[in-house]
PDB file of C-alpha atoms and ligand atoms in Angstrom:
ATOM      1  CA  UNK A  21     -17.947 -18.278   1.723  1.00 94.00           C
ATOM      2  CA  UNK A  22     -16.666 -17.144  -1.269  1.00 96.00           C
ATOM      3  CA  UNK A  23     -12.862 -15.891  -1.964  1.00 97.00           C
ATOM      4  CA  UNK A  24     -13.675 -12.082  -1.371  1.00 97.00           C
ATOM      5  CA  UNK A  25     -15.307 -13.532   1.829  1.00 96.00           C
ATOM      6  CA  UNK A  26     -12.641 -15.461   2.879  1.00 96.00           C
ATOM      7  CA  UNK A  27     -10.240 -12.763   2.351  1.00 96.00           C
ATOM      8  CA  UNK A  28     -12.465 -10.541   4.561  1.00 92.00           C
ATOM      9  CA  UNK A  29     -12.601 -12.918   7.219  1.00 92.00           C
ATOM     10  CA  UNK A  30      -9.010 -13.876   7.005  1.00 93.00           C
ATOM     11  CA  UNK A  31      -7.381 -10.086   7.025  1.00 92.00           C
ATOM     12  CA  UNK A  32      -5.892 -10.495   3.936  1.00 95.00           C
ATOM     13  CA  UNK A  33      -6.820  -9.361   0.787  1.00 97.00           C
ATOM     14  CA  UNK A  34      -6.066 -11.190  -2.989  1.00 97.00           C
ATOM     15  CA  UNK A  35      -4.166  -9.452  -5.770  1.00 96.00           C
ATOM     16  CA  UNK A  36      -5.866  -8.202  -8.499  1.00 98.00           C
ATOM     17  CA  UNK A  37      -3.557  -7.187 -11.938  1.00 98.00           C
ATOM     18  CA  UNK A  38      -4.576  -6.568 -15.190  1.00 98.00           C
ATOM     19  CA  UNK A  39      -3.189  -9.226 -17.550  1.00 98.00           C
ATOM     20  CA  UNK A  40      -3.791  -9.604 -21.184  1.00 96.00           C
ATOM     21  CA  UNK A  41      -1.651 -12.466 -22.314  1.00 97.00           C
ATOM     22  CA  UNK A  42      -0.262 -15.954 -21.162  1.00 97.00           C
ATOM     23  CA  UNK A  43       3.221 -14.692 -19.967  1.00 98.00           C
ATOM     24  CA  UNK A  44       1.587 -12.293 -18.122  1.00 98.00           C
ATOM     25  CA  UNK A  45      -0.495 -14.638 -16.292  1.00 98.00           C
ATOM     26  CA  UNK A  46       2.195 -17.064 -15.463  1.00 98.00           C
ATOM     27  CA  UNK A  47       4.164 -14.220 -13.809  1.00 98.00           C
ATOM     28  CA  UNK A  48       1.001 -13.286 -11.919  1.00 98.00           C
ATOM     29  CA  UNK A  49       0.675 -16.798 -10.833  1.00 98.00           C
ATOM     30  CA  UNK A  50       4.031 -17.250  -9.736  1.00 98.00           C
ATOM     31  CA  UNK A  51       4.152 -14.477  -7.654  1.00 97.00           C
ATOM     32  CA  UNK A  52       0.572 -15.350  -6.151  1.00 97.00           C
ATOM     33  CA  UNK A  53       2.267 -18.589  -6.084  1.00 97.00           C
ATOM     34  CA  UNK A  54       5.129 -17.443  -3.500  1.00 96.00           C
ATOM     35  CA  UNK A  55       2.978 -15.266  -1.234  1.00 95.00           C
ATOM     36  CA  UNK A  56       0.269 -17.853  -0.652  1.00 95.00           C
ATOM     37  CA  UNK A  57      -2.565 -15.707  -2.062  1.00 96.00           C
ATOM     38  CA  UNK A  58      -5.374 -16.059  -4.356  1.00 97.00           C
ATOM     39  CA  UNK A  59      -4.415 -14.607  -7.945  1.00 98.00           C
ATOM     40  CA  UNK A  60      -7.036 -12.553  -9.933  1.00 98.00           C
ATOM     41  CA  UNK A  61      -6.389 -11.713 -13.515  1.00 98.00           C
ATOM     42  CA  UNK A  62      -7.971  -9.158 -14.453  1.00 98.00           C
ATOM     43  CA  UNK A  63      -9.212  -7.988 -18.194  1.00 98.00           C
ATOM     44  CA  UNK A  64     -10.565  -4.919 -18.718  1.00 97.00           C
ATOM     45  CA  UNK A  65     -13.457  -4.761 -21.464  1.00 98.00           C
ATOM     46  CA  UNK A  66     -10.773  -4.297 -24.672  1.00 97.00           C
ATOM     47  CA  UNK A  67      -9.178  -7.379 -23.605  1.00 98.00           C
ATOM     48  CA  UNK A  68     -12.081  -9.099 -22.730  1.00 98.00           C
ATOM     49  CA  UNK A  69     -13.552  -8.128 -26.401  1.00 98.00           C
ATOM     50  CA  UNK A  70     -10.316  -8.984 -27.590  1.00 98.00           C
ATOM     51  CA  UNK A  71      -9.524 -12.486 -26.963  1.00 98.00           C
ATOM     52  CA  UNK A  72     -12.973 -13.298 -26.148  1.00 98.00           C
ATOM     53  CA  UNK A  73     -14.409 -14.198 -22.855  1.00 98.00           C
ATOM     54  CA  UNK A  74     -14.206 -17.967 -23.111  1.00 98.00           C
ATOM     55  CA  UNK A  75     -10.107 -17.781 -24.080  1.00 98.00           C
ATOM     56  CA  UNK A  76      -9.841 -15.624 -21.385  1.00 98.00           C
ATOM     57  CA  UNK A  77     -11.239 -18.031 -18.703  1.00 98.00           C
ATOM     58  CA  UNK A  78      -9.586 -20.585 -20.939  1.00 98.00           C
ATOM     59  CA  UNK A  79      -5.846 -19.403 -20.165  1.00 98.00           C
ATOM     60  CA  UNK A  80      -6.707 -18.495 -16.533  1.00 98.00           C
ATOM     61  CA  UNK A  81      -8.153 -22.201 -15.563  1.00 98.00           C
ATOM     62  CA  UNK A  82      -5.262 -23.569 -17.185  1.00 98.00           C
ATOM     63  CA  UNK A  83      -2.588 -21.321 -15.514  1.00 98.00           C
ATOM     64  CA  UNK A  84      -4.570 -22.186 -12.531  1.00 98.00           C
ATOM     65  CA  UNK A  85      -4.085 -26.130 -12.693  1.00 97.00           C
ATOM     66  CA  UNK A  86      -0.173 -25.156 -12.224  1.00 95.00           C
ATOM     67  CA  UNK A  87      -0.388 -22.755  -9.639  1.00 95.00           C
ATOM     68  CA  UNK A  88      -0.210 -23.648  -6.271  1.00 94.00           C
ATOM     69  CA  UNK A  89      -3.095 -20.918  -5.326  1.00 97.00           C
ATOM     70  CA  UNK A  90      -6.274 -20.548  -6.594  1.00 97.00           C
ATOM     71  CA  UNK A  91      -6.209 -18.676 -10.091  1.00 98.00           C
ATOM     72  CA  UNK A  92      -9.888 -16.294 -10.981  1.00 98.00           C
ATOM     73  CA  UNK A  93     -10.917 -14.576 -13.949  1.00 98.00           C
ATOM     74  CA  UNK A  94     -12.448 -11.223 -13.150  1.00 98.00           C
ATOM     75  CA  UNK A  95     -13.555  -8.501 -15.412  1.00 98.00           C
ATOM     76  CA  UNK A  96     -12.452  -4.828 -14.248  1.00 97.00           C
ATOM     77  CA  UNK A  97     -14.883  -1.296 -14.979  1.00 96.00           C
ATOM     78  CA  UNK A  98     -17.191  -2.682 -17.588  1.00 97.00           C
ATOM     79  CA  UNK A  99     -19.885  -0.239 -18.570  1.00 97.00           C
ATOM     80  CA  UNK A 100     -21.619  -2.493 -20.594  1.00 97.00           C
ATOM     81  CA  UNK A 101     -24.222  -5.092 -19.349  1.00 98.00           C
ATOM     82  CA  UNK A 102     -24.073  -7.708 -22.532  1.00 98.00           C
ATOM     83  CA  UNK A 103     -20.506  -8.039 -22.406  1.00 98.00           C
ATOM     84  CA  UNK A 104     -20.845  -8.304 -18.670  1.00 98.00           C
ATOM     85  CA  UNK A 105     -23.108 -11.012 -18.939  1.00 98.00           C
ATOM     86  CA  UNK A 106     -21.417 -12.727 -21.742  1.00 98.00           C
ATOM     87  CA  UNK A 107     -18.075 -13.188 -19.586  1.00 98.00           C
ATOM     88  CA  UNK A 108     -20.600 -13.915 -16.716  1.00 98.00           C
ATOM     89  CA  UNK A 109     -22.133 -16.888 -18.655  1.00 98.00           C
ATOM     90  CA  UNK A 110     -18.120 -17.903 -20.231  1.00 98.00           C
ATOM     91  CA  UNK A 111     -17.500 -18.683 -16.487  1.00 98.00           C
ATOM     92  CA  UNK A 112     -15.876 -15.566 -14.930  1.00 98.00           C
ATOM     93  CA  UNK A 113     -15.363 -15.627 -11.625  1.00 98.00           C
ATOM     94  CA  UNK A 114     -16.206 -12.378 -10.909  1.00 98.00           C
ATOM     95  CA  UNK A 115     -17.809  -9.039 -13.062  1.00 98.00           C
ATOM     96  CA  UNK A 116     -17.598  -5.686 -12.193  1.00 98.00           C
ATOM     97  CA  UNK A 117     -20.194  -3.450 -13.432  1.00 98.00           C
ATOM     98  CA  UNK A 118     -19.171   0.458 -13.469  1.00 96.00           C
ATOM     99  CA  UNK A 119     -22.003   2.900 -12.696  1.00 95.00           C
ATOM    100  CA  UNK A 120     -20.073   5.445 -11.497  1.00 90.00           C
ATOM    101  CA  UNK A 121     -20.836   7.858 -14.068  1.00 90.00           C
ATOM    102  CA  UNK A 122     -24.611   7.038 -13.350  1.00 93.00           C
ATOM    103  CA  UNK A 123     -27.010   8.411 -11.116  1.00 95.00           C
ATOM    104  CA  UNK A 124     -27.123   6.781  -7.432  1.00 96.00           C
ATOM    105  CA  UNK A 125     -30.806   5.276  -8.455  1.00 97.00           C
ATOM    106  CA  UNK A 126     -29.366   4.078 -12.227  1.00 97.00           C
ATOM    107  CA  UNK A 127     -26.604   2.859 -10.603  1.00 97.00           C
ATOM    108  CA  UNK A 128     -28.423   0.791  -8.191  1.00 98.00           C
ATOM    109  CA  UNK A 129     -31.463  -0.511 -10.619  1.00 97.00           C
ATOM    110  CA  UNK A 130     -28.535  -1.611 -13.055  1.00 98.00           C
ATOM    111  CA  UNK A 131     -26.254  -3.841 -10.794  1.00 98.00           C
ATOM    112  CA  UNK A 132     -29.517  -5.317  -9.318  1.00 98.00           C
ATOM    113  CA  UNK A 133     -30.570  -6.582 -12.481  1.00 98.00           C
ATOM    114  CA  UNK A 134     -27.266  -7.846 -13.134  1.00 98.00           C
ATOM    115  CA  UNK A 135     -26.400  -9.417  -9.700  1.00 98.00           C
ATOM    116  CA  UNK A 136     -29.610 -11.457  -9.789  1.00 98.00           C
ATOM    117  CA  UNK A 137     -28.636 -12.740 -13.485  1.00 98.00           C
ATOM    118  CA  UNK A 138     -24.998 -13.092 -12.023  1.00 98.00           C
ATOM    119  CA  UNK A 139     -25.989 -15.100  -9.222  1.00 98.00           C
ATOM    120  CA  UNK A 140     -27.956 -17.468 -10.973  1.00 98.00           C
ATOM    121  CA  UNK A 141     -25.021 -18.365 -12.889  1.00 98.00           C
ATOM    122  CA  UNK A 142     -22.553 -18.616  -9.282  1.00 98.00           C
ATOM    123  CA  UNK A 143     -20.471 -15.438 -10.303  1.00 98.00           C
ATOM    124  CA  UNK A 144     -19.944 -12.899  -8.225  1.00 98.00           C
ATOM    125  CA  UNK A 145     -21.004  -9.325  -9.094  1.00 98.00           C
ATOM    126  CA  UNK A 146     -18.683  -5.871  -7.917  1.00 98.00           C
ATOM    127  CA  UNK A 147     -20.100  -2.699  -8.302  1.00 98.00           C
ATOM    128  CA  UNK A 148     -18.491   0.967  -7.293  1.00 96.00           C
ATOM    129  CA  UNK A 149     -19.998   3.739  -5.570  1.00 95.00           C
ATOM    130  CA  UNK A 150     -18.238   7.084  -5.505  1.00 91.00           C
ATOM    131  CA  UNK A 151     -15.629   7.947  -8.696  1.00 81.00           C
ATOM    132  CA  UNK A 152     -11.967   7.121  -8.662  1.00 77.00           C
ATOM    133  CA  UNK A 153      -9.743   9.811 -10.215  1.00 76.00           C
ATOM    134  CA  UNK A 154      -8.073   8.871 -13.444  1.00 80.00           C
ATOM    135  CA  UNK A 155      -8.511   6.824 -16.291  1.00 73.00           C
ATOM    136  CA  UNK A 156      -9.339   3.628 -16.881  1.00 74.00           C
ATOM    137  CA  UNK A 157      -9.713   2.271 -20.368  1.00 75.00           C
ATOM    138  CA  UNK A 158     -13.111   3.782 -20.814  1.00 73.00           C
ATOM    139  CA  UNK A 159     -14.250   5.258 -17.751  1.00 74.00           C
ATOM    140  CA  UNK A 160     -12.172   8.731 -16.920  1.00 72.00           C
ATOM    141  CA  UNK A 161     -12.813  11.172 -14.520  1.00 74.00           C
ATOM    142  CA  UNK A 162     -10.332  14.138 -13.770  1.00 68.00           C
ATOM    143  CA  UNK A 163     -11.307  14.790  -9.877  1.00 72.00           C
ATOM    144  CA  UNK A 164     -12.285  11.719  -7.516  1.00 76.00           C
ATOM    145  CA  UNK A 165     -15.440  11.468  -5.455  1.00 87.00           C
ATOM    146  CA  UNK A 166     -15.166  10.109  -2.226  1.00 94.00           C
ATOM    147  CA  UNK A 167     -17.602   7.443  -1.480  1.00 95.00           C
ATOM    148  CA  UNK A 168     -20.502   8.924   1.053  1.00 95.00           C
ATOM    149  CA  UNK A 169     -20.667   5.773   3.883  1.00 96.00           C
ATOM    150  CA  UNK A 170     -24.406   6.324   4.321  1.00 97.00           C
ATOM    151  CA  UNK A 171     -25.481   6.062   0.762  1.00 97.00           C
ATOM    152  CA  UNK A 172     -22.743   2.797   0.568  1.00 97.00           C
ATOM    153  CA  UNK A 173     -24.832   1.215   3.187  1.00 98.00           C
ATOM    154  CA  UNK A 174     -28.055   1.623   0.937  1.00 98.00           C
ATOM    155  CA  UNK A 175     -26.120   0.612  -2.106  1.00 98.00           C
ATOM    156  CA  UNK A 176     -24.821  -2.687  -0.753  1.00 98.00           C
ATOM    157  CA  UNK A 177     -28.090  -3.495   0.539  1.00 97.00           C
ATOM    158  CA  UNK A 178     -30.481  -2.663  -2.449  1.00 98.00           C
ATOM    159  CA  UNK A 179     -27.939  -3.316  -5.137  1.00 97.00           C
ATOM    160  CA  UNK A 180     -27.090  -7.093  -3.724  1.00 97.00           C
ATOM    161  CA  UNK A 181     -23.529  -6.803  -5.061  1.00 98.00           C
ATOM    162  CA  UNK A 182     -21.112  -8.839  -3.682  1.00 98.00           C
ATOM    163  CA  UNK A 183     -18.099  -6.279  -3.715  1.00 98.00           C
ATOM    164  CA  UNK A 184     -17.626  -2.508  -3.509  1.00 97.00           C
ATOM    165  CA  UNK A 185     -15.325  -0.707  -5.239  1.00 97.00           C
ATOM    166  CA  UNK A 186     -14.543   2.779  -2.745  1.00 96.00           C
ATOM    167  CA  UNK A 187     -13.391   5.778  -3.939  1.00 95.00           C
ATOM    168  CA  UNK A 188     -11.528   6.901  -0.787  1.00 95.00           C
ATOM    169  CA  UNK A 189      -8.180   8.922  -2.128  1.00 91.00           C
ATOM    170  CA  UNK A 190      -6.959   6.338  -4.473  1.00 91.00           C
ATOM    171  CA  UNK A 191      -7.010   7.352  -8.269  1.00 87.00           C
ATOM    172  CA  UNK A 192      -6.155   5.192 -11.482  1.00 89.00           C
ATOM    173  CA  UNK A 193      -2.992   5.701 -12.872  1.00 88.00           C
ATOM    174  CA  UNK A 194       0.054   7.462 -11.782  1.00 86.00           C
ATOM    175  CA  UNK A 195      -0.168   9.124  -8.368  1.00 84.00           C
ATOM    176  CA  UNK A 196       0.899  13.460  -8.989  1.00 81.00           C
ATOM    177  CA  UNK A 197       2.067  13.208  -4.727  1.00 83.00           C
ATOM    178  CA  UNK A 198       1.796  10.882  -2.688  1.00 86.00           C
ATOM    179  CA  UNK A 199      -1.628   9.235  -2.306  1.00 89.00           C
ATOM    180  CA  UNK A 200      -3.617  10.755   0.655  1.00 91.00           C
ATOM    181  CA  UNK A 201      -6.125   7.775   1.786  1.00 93.00           C
ATOM    182  CA  UNK A 202      -8.492   8.271   3.971  1.00 94.00           C
ATOM    183  CA  UNK A 203      -8.790   5.772   6.073  1.00 96.00           C
ATOM    184  CA  UNK A 204     -11.079   7.197   8.769  1.00 96.00           C
ATOM    185  CA  UNK A 205     -13.485   7.068   5.727  1.00 96.00           C
ATOM    186  CA  UNK A 206     -12.462   3.664   4.640  1.00 96.00           C
ATOM    187  CA  UNK A 207     -12.979   2.786   8.554  1.00 96.00           C
ATOM    188  CA  UNK A 208     -16.762   3.783   8.319  1.00 97.00           C
ATOM    189  CA  UNK A 209     -17.527   2.311   5.263  1.00 97.00           C
ATOM    190  CA  UNK A 210     -15.961  -1.291   6.532  1.00 96.00           C
ATOM    191  CA  UNK A 211     -18.162  -0.930   9.183  1.00 96.00           C
ATOM    192  CA  UNK A 212     -21.214   0.123   7.449  1.00 97.00           C
ATOM    193  CA  UNK A 213     -20.913  -2.225   4.551  1.00 96.00           C
ATOM    194  CA  UNK A 214     -20.655  -6.064   5.438  1.00 93.00           C
ATOM    195  CA  UNK A 215     -19.069  -7.345   1.934  1.00 96.00           C
ATOM    196  CA  UNK A 216     -15.782  -6.927   1.145  1.00 96.00           C
ATOM    197  CA  UNK A 217     -14.303  -3.408  -0.288  1.00 97.00           C
ATOM    198  CA  UNK A 218     -11.993  -3.184  -2.870  1.00 97.00           C
ATOM    199  CA  UNK A 219      -9.034  -0.482  -3.590  1.00 96.00           C
ATOM    200  CA  UNK A 220      -8.311   0.402  -7.168  1.00 96.00           C
ATOM    201  CA  UNK A 221      -5.557   2.572  -8.035  1.00 95.00           C
ATOM    202  CA  UNK A 222      -3.032   0.195  -6.391  1.00 95.00           C
ATOM    203  CA  UNK A 223      -0.101   0.966  -8.527  1.00 95.00           C
ATOM    204  CA  UNK A 224       2.006   3.728  -6.264  1.00 93.00           C
ATOM    205  CA  UNK A 225      -0.037   3.129  -3.040  1.00 94.00           C
ATOM    206  CA  UNK A 226       3.106   3.406  -0.105  1.00 93.00           C
ATOM    207  CA  UNK A 227       3.412  -0.131   1.689  1.00 93.00           C
ATOM    208  CA  UNK A 228       2.329   1.022   4.820  1.00 93.00           C
ATOM    209  CA  UNK A 229      -0.784   2.352   3.323  1.00 94.00           C
ATOM    210  CA  UNK A 230      -1.673  -0.593   1.539  1.00 94.00           C
ATOM    211  CA  UNK A 231      -1.580  -2.892   4.862  1.00 94.00           C
ATOM    212  CA  UNK A 232      -3.466  -0.593   6.905  1.00 94.00           C
ATOM    213  CA  UNK A 233      -6.117  -0.723   4.378  1.00 95.00           C
ATOM    214  CA  UNK A 234      -5.734  -3.854   4.095  1.00 95.00           C
ATOM    215  CA  UNK A 235      -6.213  -3.809   8.005  1.00 94.00           C
ATOM    216  CA  UNK A 236      -9.387  -2.153   8.069  1.00 94.00           C
ATOM    217  CA  UNK A 237     -11.299  -4.392   5.433  1.00 91.00           C
ATOM    218  CA  UNK A 238     -10.148  -4.043   1.880  1.00 96.00           C
ATOM    219  CA  UNK A 239      -9.835  -7.349   0.577  1.00 96.00           C
ATOM    220  CA  UNK A 240      -9.268  -7.250  -3.085  1.00 97.00           C
ATOM    221  CA  UNK A 241      -6.381  -4.320  -4.709  1.00 97.00           C
ATOM    222  CA  UNK A 242      -6.353  -3.829  -8.213  1.00 97.00           C
ATOM    223  CA  UNK A 243      -3.076  -3.098  -9.840  1.00 97.00           C
ATOM    224  CA  UNK A 244      -2.840  -2.474 -13.741  1.00 97.00           C
ATOM    225  CA  UNK A 245      -0.278   0.469 -14.522  1.00 96.00           C
ATOM    226  CA  UNK A 246       2.653  -0.945 -12.925  1.00 96.00           C
ATOM    227  CA  UNK A 247       2.359  -4.259 -14.497  1.00 97.00           C
ATOM    228  CA  UNK A 248       1.670  -3.045 -18.003  1.00 97.00           C
ATOM    229  CA  UNK A 249       5.037  -0.953 -17.199  1.00 97.00           C
ATOM    230  CA  UNK A 250       6.620  -4.240 -16.376  1.00 98.00           C
ATOM    231  CA  UNK A 251       5.395  -5.900 -19.850  1.00 98.00           C
ATOM    232  CA  UNK A 252       6.546  -2.912 -21.906  1.00 98.00           C
ATOM    233  CA  UNK A 253       9.734  -2.648 -20.378  1.00 98.00           C
ATOM    234  CA  UNK A 254      10.409  -6.029 -20.398  1.00 98.00           C
ATOM    235  CA  UNK A 255      10.215  -6.396 -24.278  1.00 98.00           C
ATOM    236  CA  UNK A 256      11.624  -2.990 -24.972  1.00 97.00           C
ATOM    237  CA  UNK A 257      15.139  -4.351 -22.590  1.00 97.00           C
ATOM    238  CA  UNK A 258      14.907  -7.756 -24.244  1.00 97.00           C
ATOM    239  CA  UNK A 259      14.507  -6.538 -27.692  1.00 95.00           C
ATOM    240  CA  UNK A 260      17.544  -4.327 -27.315  1.00 96.00           C
ATOM    241  CA  UNK A 261      20.048  -7.336 -26.397  1.00 94.00           C
ATOM    242  CA  UNK A 262      21.354  -9.352 -29.480  1.00 93.00           C
ATOM    243  CA  UNK A 263      20.375 -13.304 -30.057  1.00 93.00           C
ATOM    244  CA  UNK A 264      16.908 -12.948 -28.440  1.00 94.00           C
ATOM    245  CA  UNK A 265      14.499 -16.006 -28.895  1.00 96.00           C
ATOM    246  CA  UNK A 266      10.643 -16.088 -28.589  1.00 96.00           C
ATOM    247  CA  UNK A 267      10.967 -18.247 -25.529  1.00 97.00           C
ATOM    248  CA  UNK A 268      13.539 -16.153 -24.256  1.00 98.00           C
ATOM    249  CA  UNK A 269      11.324 -12.798 -24.528  1.00 98.00           C
ATOM    250  CA  UNK A 270       8.677 -15.051 -22.703  1.00 98.00           C
ATOM    251  CA  UNK A 271      10.662 -16.237 -19.883  1.00 98.00           C
ATOM    252  CA  UNK A 272      11.759 -12.065 -19.751  1.00 98.00           C
ATOM    253  CA  UNK A 273       7.837 -10.537 -19.712  1.00 98.00           C
ATOM    254  CA  UNK A 274       7.182 -13.736 -16.937  1.00 98.00           C
ATOM    255  CA  UNK A 275      10.472 -12.740 -14.613  1.00 98.00           C
ATOM    256  CA  UNK A 276       9.030  -9.169 -14.627  1.00 98.00           C
ATOM    257  CA  UNK A 277       6.086  -9.169 -14.340  1.00 98.00           C
ATOM    258  CA  UNK A 278       6.916 -11.962 -11.467  1.00 98.00           C
ATOM    259  CA  UNK A 279       8.855  -9.182  -9.782  1.00 97.00           C
ATOM    260  CA  UNK A 280       6.459  -6.456 -10.218  1.00 96.00           C
ATOM    261  CA  UNK A 281       3.565  -8.536  -8.502  1.00 97.00           C
ATOM    262  CA  UNK A 282       5.614  -9.630  -5.538  1.00 95.00           C
ATOM    263  CA  UNK A 283       6.382  -6.234  -4.204  1.00 90.00           C
ATOM    264  CA  UNK A 284       2.567  -5.689  -3.755  1.00 93.00           C
ATOM    265  CA  UNK A 285       1.471  -8.997  -2.600  1.00 95.00           C
ATOM    266  CA  UNK A 286       4.444  -8.784   0.457  1.00 92.00           C
ATOM    267  CA  UNK A 287       1.684  -6.152   1.799  1.00 92.00           C
ATOM    268  CA  UNK A 288      -1.758  -7.884   1.436  1.00 94.00           C
ATOM    269  CA  UNK A 289      -1.689  -9.146   5.016  1.00 86.00           C
ATOM    270  CA  UNK A 290      -3.357  -7.242   7.897  1.00 74.00           C
ATOM    271  CA  UNK A 291      -0.877  -6.849  10.463  1.00 66.00           C
ATOM    272  CA  UNK A 292      -0.641 -10.155  12.659  1.00 61.00           C
ATOM    273  CA  UNK A 293      -2.551 -11.911  10.392  1.00 59.00           C
ATOM    274  CA  UNK A 294      -0.573 -15.269   9.635  1.00 56.00           C
ATOM    275  CA  UNK A 295      -0.414 -17.013   6.506  1.00 54.00           C
ATOM    276  CA  UNK A 296      -3.636 -17.231   4.457  1.00 51.00           C
ATOM    277  CA  UNK A 297      -5.492 -19.942   4.406  1.00 48.00           C
ATOM    278  CA  UNK A 298      -6.707 -20.743   1.007  1.00 55.00           C
TER     279      UNK A 298
HETATM  280  P1  13P B  24      -3.500   1.320 -11.421  1.00 86.57           P
HETATM  281  O1  13P B  24      -3.451   1.152 -12.815  1.00 86.57           O
HETATM  282  O2  13P B  24      -3.302   2.518 -10.769  1.00 86.57           O
HETATM  283  O3  13P B  24      -2.968   0.548 -10.909  1.00 86.57           O
HETATM  284  O4  13P B  24      -4.853   1.026 -11.388  1.00 86.57           O
HETATM  285  C1  13P B  24      -5.762  -0.244 -11.577  1.00 86.57           C
HETATM  286  C2  13P B  24      -6.911  -0.772 -11.427  1.00 86.57           C
HETATM  287  O5  13P B  24      -7.469  -0.283 -10.293  1.00 86.57           O
HETATM  288  C3  13P B  24      -8.208  -1.541 -11.967  1.00 86.57           C
HETATM  289  O6  13P B  24      -9.316  -1.343 -11.849  1.00 86.57           O
END
């Protein structure tokens, strides 16, 4: 059983956070350790290219050695198959191919080719069906297009992906007003898709909605905007103080990132689910 299947079986979700520095990773790892949940460190394409896939994996492994919970490296929203395979070869535990801007058939065929290669390397592949509103690096859409359950079932069967990102009223970036997650749709997707479901756009989803989504089979929840904001706020606030040091800045960033992540992780267990067995 892989770590996403274990989450689905255990009634919890793993916390997946966009992080691109050692301090941010340490901050997330501390929060996940406290929550007793696996930590998923996510790099977007820009970070994977900037640091290099090997360096990113090395950082995750290094953080994982001093963490009480498993730490996984994940590539988020990749539209470049060559980069995706480079990350899989470098040891990323899971990579996401974002074919949401392509036709259904092209999305399936691209995922099927990548899934075969990834599985050969021991890497999980996350796919996406439907369109999530908002912007995440290279992928942007003004409107969302909800994931169709019948198409999702076919997509999962034919593409060979290990996890599916769904569009159910979630959006990247800050929500305009209260997010309206479609729980009936999520329930149907869960019933039809035997693989773990992923909820993107975690920033700003109310706690009770997150708990309900986890109860309906969501096994990984992505958070980016909130952590970017926490990082930059920590740098700004620390720089405004007198007599700072480089280590003091690192500590301030870690603490702020931990505080921001803990708030999410508190809701990643379905009602009635005890401490996750890792
Ligand atoms: P937010 O930035 O809205 O938290 O979403 C992040 C995300 O889903 C990355 O895949």
